[in-house]
Tab-separated table of C-alpha atoms and ligand atoms in Angstrom:
chain	number	residue	atom	x	y	z
A	26	MET	CA	-1.865	-19.602	-13.321
A	27	ILE	CA	-5.681	-20.735	-13.783
A	28	GLN	CA	-7.669	-20.164	-10.498
A	29	THR	CA	-10.858	-22.375	-9.742
A	30	ILE	CA	-13.369	-20.693	-8.398
A	31	THR	CA	-13.480	-22.660	-5.232
A	32	ASP	CA	-9.683	-21.160	-5.042
A	33	ILE	CA	-10.247	-17.842	-3.728
A	34	TYR	CA	-12.209	-18.751	-0.758
A	35	LEU	CA	-9.786	-21.512	0.085
A	36	PRO	CA	-7.305	-19.729	2.234
A	37	ARG	CA	-3.207	-21.419	1.729
A	38	GLN	CA	-0.506	-21.965	3.932
A	39	ALA	CA	2.051	-19.771	4.048
A	40	LYS	CA	5.176	-19.743	5.807
A	41	VAL	CA	7.185	-16.543	7.975
A	42	GLU	CA	10.277	-16.615	6.394
A	43	GLN	CA	11.633	-13.545	8.193
A	44	ILE	CA	10.304	-10.473	10.022
A	45	VAL	CA	11.049	-7.132	9.726
A	46	VAL	CA	10.484	-4.562	13.073
A	47	GLU	CA	9.818	-1.441	11.411
A	48	ASN	CA	8.546	0.273	14.534
A	49	SER	CA	6.772	-0.676	17.383
A	50	GLN	CA	3.401	-1.154	15.927
A	51	ILE	CA	4.515	-1.872	12.358
A	52	SER	CA	6.210	-5.039	10.980
A	53	THR	CA	7.050	-6.770	7.822
A	54	PHE	CA	6.247	-10.380	7.544
A	55	VAL	CA	8.469	-11.959	4.537
A	56	LEU	CA	6.414	-14.853	3.511
A	57	ALA	CA	6.590	-18.197	1.286
A	58	PHE	CA	3.805	-20.287	0.565
A	59	SER	CA	4.263	-23.810	1.777
A	60	ASP	CA	3.411	-25.423	-1.859
A	61	GLN	CA	6.656	-24.116	-3.323
A	62	GLN	CA	5.201	-25.327	-7.121
A	63	PHE	CA	2.319	-22.780	-6.335
A	64	ASN	CA	4.833	-20.488	-4.490
A	65	GLU	CA	6.693	-20.027	-8.064
A	66	ALA	CA	3.816	-19.613	-10.111
A	67	PHE	CA	2.290	-16.696	-7.357
A	68	ARG	CA	2.159	-13.487	-9.243
A	69	TYR	CA	0.414	-10.370	-8.184
A	70	GLN	CA	0.860	-6.339	-9.284
A	71	PRO	CA	1.301	-3.511	-7.100
A	72	GLY	CA	-1.462	-2.379	-5.007
A	73	GLN	CA	-3.309	-5.670	-4.738
A	74	PHE	CA	-4.235	-7.161	-1.710
A	75	MET	CA	-4.176	-10.562	0.391
A	76	MET	CA	-6.963	-11.735	2.626
A	77	VAL	CA	-4.536	-12.988	5.417
A	78	SER	CA	-6.070	-15.681	8.136
A	79	MET	CA	-4.395	-16.668	11.478
A	80	PRO	CA	-6.861	-19.487	13.210
A	81	HIS	CA	-9.637	-18.052	15.584
A	82	CYS	CA	-8.334	-14.788	14.919
A	83	GLY	CA	-10.855	-14.321	11.538
A	84	GLU	CA	-9.471	-12.209	8.222
A	85	ALA	CA	-8.464	-8.761	6.985
A	86	PRO	CA	-7.230	-7.083	3.879
A	87	ILE	CA	-3.552	-6.107	3.352
A	88	SER	CA	-1.644	-4.800	0.604
A	89	ILE	CA	1.051	-6.850	-0.613
A	90	SER	CA	3.944	-4.450	0.334
A	91	SER	CA	7.109	-6.320	-1.844
A	92	THR	CA	7.077	-5.657	-5.555
A	93	PRO	CA	6.422	-8.421	-8.540
A	94	THR	CA	9.365	-7.816	-10.022
A	95	ARG	CA	11.393	-9.974	-7.083
A	96	PRO	CA	9.015	-12.742	-6.995
A	97	GLY	CA	9.447	-16.023	-4.252
A	98	THR	CA	8.352	-14.171	-1.682
A	99	ILE	CA	5.641	-11.724	-0.421
A	100	HIS	CA	5.702	-9.225	1.933
A	101	LEU	CA	3.047	-8.069	3.904
A	102	SER	CA	3.628	-4.763	6.249
A	103	VAL	CA	1.046	-5.042	9.041
A	104	ARG	CA	-0.152	-2.677	11.649
A	105	ARG	CA	-1.052	-3.820	14.722
A	106	ALA	CA	-4.839	-2.517	14.987
A	107	GLY	CA	-6.910	-5.571	16.301
A	108	HIS	CA	-7.479	-9.407	16.746
A	109	LEU	CA	-5.773	-10.417	13.750
A	110	THR	CA	-3.195	-7.974	13.238
A	111	ALA	CA	-2.101	-8.460	16.935
A	112	ALA	CA	-1.534	-11.959	16.754
A	113	MET	CA	0.383	-11.542	13.488
A	114	HIS	CA	2.966	-9.675	15.747
A	115	GLU	CA	3.015	-12.691	17.713
A	116	LEU	CA	4.325	-14.708	15.313
A	117	LYS	CA	8.105	-16.391	14.646
A	118	PRO	CA	9.917	-16.799	11.902
A	119	GLY	CA	8.941	-21.040	10.908
A	120	ASP	CA	4.894	-20.032	11.770
A	121	THR	CA	2.499	-20.299	9.354
A	122	ILE	CA	-0.916	-18.157	8.211
A	123	GLY	CA	-3.455	-18.309	5.910
A	124	LEU	CA	-3.064	-16.268	2.613
A	125	ARG	CA	-6.528	-15.411	-0.148
A	126	GLY	CA	-5.483	-13.982	-3.094
A	127	PRO	CA	-4.118	-11.628	-5.017
A	128	PHE	CA	-7.363	-9.432	-5.386
A	129	GLY	CA	-8.572	-6.349	-5.957
A	130	ARG	CA	-7.462	-3.479	-9.240
A	131	PRO	CA	-3.911	-2.919	-8.920
A	132	PHE	CA	-2.060	0.746	-9.621
A	133	PRO	CA	-2.153	1.053	-13.387
A	134	MET	CA	1.532	0.641	-14.223
A	135	GLU	CA	1.190	0.820	-18.031
A	136	GLN	CA	-0.384	4.527	-17.052
A	137	LEU	CA	2.736	5.611	-14.704
A	138	ARG	CA	5.064	5.113	-17.920
A	139	ASN	CA	7.169	7.739	-18.467
A	140	GLN	CA	5.799	10.012	-15.959
A	141	ASP	CA	7.492	12.014	-13.046
A	142	LEU	CA	5.864	10.148	-9.927
A	143	LEU	CA	5.070	11.530	-6.104
A	144	PHE	CA	4.161	9.435	-3.422
A	145	VAL	CA	2.839	11.186	-0.944
A	146	ALA	CA	2.132	8.541	2.374
A	147	GLY	CA	1.327	8.819	6.226
A	148	GLY	CA	2.272	5.694	8.237
A	149	ILE	CA	1.637	2.192	7.212
A	150	GLY	CA	-0.043	4.242	3.879
A	151	LEU	CA	3.697	3.482	2.566
A	152	ALA	CA	3.111	-0.018	2.257
A	153	PRO	CA	1.326	-0.133	-0.850
A	154	LEU	CA	2.940	2.586	-2.735
A	155	ARG	CA	5.953	0.565	-1.655
A	156	ALA	CA	5.564	-2.247	-3.849
A	157	VAL	CA	5.147	0.436	-6.813
A	158	ILE	CA	8.267	2.519	-5.866
A	159	ASN	CA	10.298	-0.636	-5.828
A	160	ALA	CA	8.461	-2.234	-9.212
A	161	CYS	CA	10.031	1.211	-10.780
A	162	LEU	CA	13.265	0.966	-9.184
A	163	ASP	CA	14.035	-2.565	-10.857
A	164	GLN	CA	12.495	-0.985	-14.839
A	165	ARG	CA	13.878	2.422	-14.277
A	166	GLU	CA	14.102	3.364	-17.773
A	167	ARG	CA	10.428	3.116	-17.691
A	168	PHE	CA	9.738	6.127	-15.615
A	169	GLY	CA	10.379	9.616	-14.576
A	170	SER	CA	11.350	10.714	-11.707
A	171	LEU	CA	10.529	9.334	-8.087
A	172	THR	CA	10.031	11.568	-5.277
A	173	VAL	CA	8.588	10.048	-1.741
A	174	LEU	CA	7.439	12.519	0.496
A	175	TYR	CA	6.148	10.259	3.981
A	176	GLY	CA	4.683	11.615	7.369
A	177	SER	CA	5.042	9.705	11.082
A	178	ARG	CA	4.139	11.014	14.143
A	179	THR	CA	7.362	10.940	16.057
A	180	PRO	CA	11.282	9.906	14.353
A	181	SER	CA	10.780	6.683	16.445
A	182	ASP	CA	7.423	5.909	14.582
A	183	ILE	CA	9.261	6.400	11.177
A	184	ALA	CA	8.815	2.742	9.188
A	185	PHE	CA	10.154	1.312	6.711
A	186	GLN	CA	13.969	3.236	7.351
A	187	ALA	CA	16.142	0.827	5.544
A	188	ASP	CA	14.103	1.459	2.277
A	189	HIS	CA	14.009	5.037	2.455
A	190	ALA	CA	18.024	4.605	2.767
A	191	GLN	CA	18.358	2.242	-0.174
A	192	TRP	CA	15.819	4.643	-2.064
A	193	ARG	CA	18.075	7.594	-1.822
A	194	GLN	CA	20.920	5.550	-2.630
A	195	GLN	CA	19.216	4.890	-5.932
A	196	GLY	CA	18.259	8.607	-6.429
A	197	VAL	CA	14.971	8.824	-5.189
A	198	THR	CA	14.136	11.809	-3.121
A	199	CYS	CA	12.909	11.265	-0.185
A	200	ARG	CA	11.287	13.660	2.542
A	201	LEU	CA	10.485	12.768	5.535
A	202	THR	CA	8.585	14.913	8.398
A	203	VAL	CA	7.002	14.011	11.567
A	204	ASP	CA	4.174	15.527	13.965
A	205	ALA	CA	6.402	15.648	17.071
A	206	ALA	CA	10.198	15.885	17.238
A	207	GLU	CA	12.323	13.915	19.790
A	208	ALA	CA	15.745	14.455	20.939
A	209	GLY	CA	18.171	14.334	17.940
A	210	TRP	CA	15.632	15.260	14.925
A	211	ASP	CA	16.493	18.177	12.908
A	212	GLY	CA	14.190	17.159	9.965
A	213	PRO	CA	10.942	18.917	9.374
A	214	VAL	CA	8.251	19.144	11.839
A	215	GLY	CA	4.668	19.268	10.831
A	216	LEU	CA	2.060	17.816	8.663
A	217	VAL	CA	3.120	16.162	5.317
A	218	THR	CA	1.721	18.854	2.821
A	219	GLY	CA	4.418	20.943	4.315
A	220	LEU	CA	6.810	18.207	2.616
A	221	LEU	CA	5.168	19.694	-1.050
A	222	ASP	CA	6.262	23.322	-0.223
A	223	GLY	CA	8.645	24.396	-2.688
A	224	LEU	CA	8.170	21.108	-5.036
A	225	THR	CA	7.347	22.196	-8.564
A	226	PRO	CA	6.091	19.179	-10.494
A	227	GLU	CA	6.193	19.190	-14.511
A	228	LEU	CA	2.022	18.990	-14.567
A	229	ASN	CA	1.971	17.677	-18.113
A	230	ARG	CA	4.489	14.510	-17.011
A	231	SER	CA	3.411	13.696	-13.306
A	232	ILE	CA	1.237	11.631	-11.412
A	233	ALA	CA	0.730	11.608	-7.669
A	234	LEU	CA	-0.002	8.759	-5.665
A	235	ILE	CA	-1.015	8.885	-2.082
A	236	CYS	CA	-2.006	6.671	0.728
A	237	GLY	CA	-3.087	7.586	4.133
A	238	PRO	CA	-4.910	8.400	7.117
A	239	PRO	CA	-8.297	10.538	6.349
A	240	LEU	CA	-7.020	13.671	7.388
A	241	MET	CA	-4.126	13.269	5.987
A	242	PHE	CA	-5.354	11.947	2.825
A	243	ARG	CA	-7.922	15.001	2.473
A	244	ALA	CA	-5.596	17.483	3.282
A	245	VAL	CA	-2.922	15.864	0.516
A	246	LEU	CA	-5.890	15.660	-2.041
A	247	ASN	CA	-6.642	19.388	-1.713
A	248	ARG	CA	-3.221	20.927	-1.821
A	249	LEU	CA	-2.418	18.611	-4.911
A	250	SER	CA	-5.873	20.533	-6.666
A	251	ALA	CA	-4.165	23.598	-5.441
A	252	MET	CA	-0.941	23.152	-7.267
A	253	GLY	CA	-2.393	21.691	-10.579
A	254	PHE	CA	-2.844	18.466	-10.616
A	255	SER	CA	-5.809	16.893	-12.397
A	256	ASP	CA	-8.086	14.531	-10.933
A	257	GLU	CA	-6.839	12.189	-13.717
A	258	GLN	CA	-3.783	12.289	-12.006
A	259	VAL	CA	-4.328	11.400	-8.692
A	260	LEU	CA	-4.617	7.549	-7.318
A	261	THR	CA	-4.871	6.327	-4.119
A	262	THR	CA	-5.810	2.897	-2.504
A	263	MET	CA	-9.226	2.885	-0.140
A	264	GLU	CA	-9.490	1.150	3.460
A	265	ARG	CA	-12.781	-0.235	3.468
A	266	HIS	CA	-13.675	-2.954	5.986
A	267	MET	CA	-14.457	-6.201	4.128
A	268	LYS	CA	-15.295	-9.705	4.808
A	269	CYS	CA	-15.213	-11.498	1.359
A	270	GLY	CA	-12.145	-9.655	-0.845
A	271	VAL	CA	-14.169	-10.788	-3.736
A	272	GLY	CA	-16.894	-8.617	-4.193
A	273	VAL	CA	-19.792	-11.103	-2.806
A	274	CYS	CA	-20.277	-9.823	0.652
A	275	ARG	CA	-20.690	-5.902	-0.061
A	276	HIS	CA	-19.331	-4.978	2.824
A	277	CYS	CA	-16.939	-2.302	1.238
A	278	HIS	CA	-19.856	-1.157	-0.690
A	279	MET	CA	-19.047	3.075	-1.308
A	280	ASP	CA	-22.021	4.394	-3.254
A	281	GLY	CA	-21.994	1.553	-5.786
A	282	LYS	CA	-18.526	0.860	-6.114
A	283	LEU	CA	-16.577	-2.122	-4.019
A	284	ALA	CA	-13.185	-1.218	-2.558
A	285	CYS	CA	-12.502	-5.271	-3.184
A	286	VAL	CA	-12.826	-5.552	-6.873
A	287	ASP	CA	-13.355	-1.858	-8.111
A	288	GLY	CA	-10.571	-0.692	-5.902
A	289	PRO	CA	-8.685	-0.491	-3.376
A	290	VAL	CA	-7.217	1.442	-6.544
A	291	PHE	CA	-8.823	4.714	-7.732
A	292	SER	CA	-8.032	7.893	-9.311
A	293	LEU	CA	-8.988	10.868	-7.478
A	294	ALA	CA	-11.594	11.445	-10.824
A	295	GLU	CA	-13.427	8.430	-9.756
A	296	LEU	CA	-13.772	9.217	-6.659
A	297	ARG	CA	-15.581	12.055	-6.791
A	298	HIS	CA	-18.683	11.208	-7.918
A	299	LEU	CA	-18.562	9.203	-4.532
A	300	LYS	CA	-20.413	10.702	-1.461
A	301	ILE	CA	-17.276	9.763	0.536
A	302	MET	CA	-15.526	12.857	-1.026
A	303	GLU	CA	-17.830	15.533	-0.335
A	304	LEU	CA	-15.825	16.443	2.784
A	305	ALA	CA	-12.508	16.650	0.945
A	306	ASP	CA	-14.440	20.190	-1.214
B	3	FAD	C1	-7.193	-2.957	0.694
B	3	FAD	C2	-6.929	-2.950	2.114
B	3	FAD	C3	-5.387	-2.969	2.605
B	3	FAD	C4	-4.729	-2.971	3.307
B	3	FAD	N1	-3.487	-2.979	3.652
B	3	FAD	C5	-3.286	-2.810	5.074
B	3	FAD	C6	-1.301	-3.209	4.785
B	3	FAD	O1	-1.068	-3.100	3.942
B	3	FAD	N2	-0.888	-3.482	6.278
B	3	FAD	C7	-2.035	-2.746	7.452
B	3	FAD	O2	-1.729	-2.736	8.645
B	3	FAD	N3	-3.437	-2.566	7.107
B	3	FAD	C8	-3.700	-2.935	6.195
B	3	FAD	N4	-5.225	-2.405	5.910
B	3	FAD	C9	-6.231	-2.626	7.084
B	3	FAD	C10	-6.536	-3.688	7.497
B	3	FAD	O3	-7.222	-4.160	6.880
B	3	FAD	C11	-7.746	-3.832	8.839
B	3	FAD	O4	-6.914	-2.793	10.036
B	3	FAD	C12	-8.033	-4.593	9.713
B	3	FAD	O5	-9.209	-4.274	10.862
B	3	FAD	C13	-6.841	-4.927	10.903
B	3	FAD	O6	-7.483	-6.656	11.378
B	3	FAD	P1	-7.878	-7.036	12.658
B	3	FAD	O7	-8.492	-8.334	12.930
B	3	FAD	O8	-6.151	-7.205	13.512
B	3	FAD	O9	-8.504	-5.619	13.585
B	3	FAD	P2	-10.076	-5.324	13.590
B	3	FAD	O10	-10.497	-6.334	14.517
B	3	FAD	O11	-10.562	-5.808	12.260
B	3	FAD	O12	-10.347	-4.256	14.599
B	3	FAD	C14	-9.260	-2.934	13.651
B	3	FAD	C15	-9.864	-1.475	14.030
B	3	FAD	O13	-11.189	-1.408	13.066
B	3	FAD	C16	-12.410	-1.369	13.634
B	3	FAD	N5	-13.542	-2.116	13.344
B	3	FAD	C17	-13.333	-3.503	12.845
B	3	FAD	N6	-14.735	-3.910	12.030
B	3	FAD	C18	-15.537	-2.849	11.806
B	3	FAD	C19	-16.154	-2.901	11.184
B	3	FAD	N7	-16.695	-3.559	10.306
B	3	FAD	N8	-16.350	-1.188	10.564
B	3	FAD	C20	-15.919	-0.430	11.338
B	3	FAD	N9	-14.825	-0.350	12.187
B	3	FAD	C21	-14.721	-1.884	12.344
B	3	FAD	C22	-12.106	-2.071	15.282
B	3	FAD	O14	-12.723	-1.298	16.185
B	3	FAD	C23	-10.490	-1.476	15.506
B	3	FAD	O15	-10.561	-0.071	15.656
B	3	FAD	C24	-5.872	-2.600	4.340
B	3	FAD	C25	-7.471	-2.247	4.625
B	3	FAD	C26	-7.842	-2.905	3.225
B	3	FAD	C27	-9.127	-2.434	3.153
């Protein structure tokens, strides 16, 4: 597909086809571009994001949580955070929003080939990893074992429940933990790092993909390093406030790197060169 230079700044109208309520704060919006021809030609890769806009609400980057192996619609899983995302949660099927993209450096799917993949996420952090997990399941023979470790605040906050059930059926090892239990929960309680206990990954053929809030992120990084993962074997997506999404405004600048075009996917080896990582040591 050929994009003209103006296309990158021009939101295209997309219709809400379906809304899946994941929990009280997160919903997944299933979208299709109103221009059917554009919709059919639209391509993206796991880890990329869209700039989403609504009238009078501004614009925000949102990871694509669907997989390119299932074309026709794009899924955006959105946590209520501020002006735009709160307005999105008022949307109904049939309403429209603006979309620019796809933008950003995706996950290196070729590098993941034949590897055992360990996904570690907290909260909305599972959204970009969901794209990778489903892409792996759709090309199952290309990848080794798949393990998903997911942390939520409480059992009622566990998002993507239908995905966890589906993934388990398809042979993915899924482990869930919560910060605080509620009646009826008999699973683990504690940080997602606790789910790494007892895992014995084959380090010569493993890659970890992590995404979640900063505290979880740092704890998991330190734990993976202690388990023997090298910095090249750990991939993550970085969330930074950004305005343009295409490397012009430099709002998402991080010590010489731009989250929007150099990322949002980075290896830990790449992040080690940035000042933001000093606290992780
Ligand atoms: C690559 C990428 C992918 C993302 N993917 C997802 C996703 O899949 N799902 C999802 O729900 N979210 C995602 N986010 C986060 C999302 O873009 C932000 O939460 C966004 O700010 C929401 O827009 P809003 O208008 O609703 O909230 P905002 O009005 O932007 O406010 C959200 C919060 O950020 C603070 N804030 C606003 N502007 C700034 C600023 N300039 N500097 C510091 N703090 C500020 C506000 O005070 C508030 O606490 C992603 C972010 C990036 C960079």
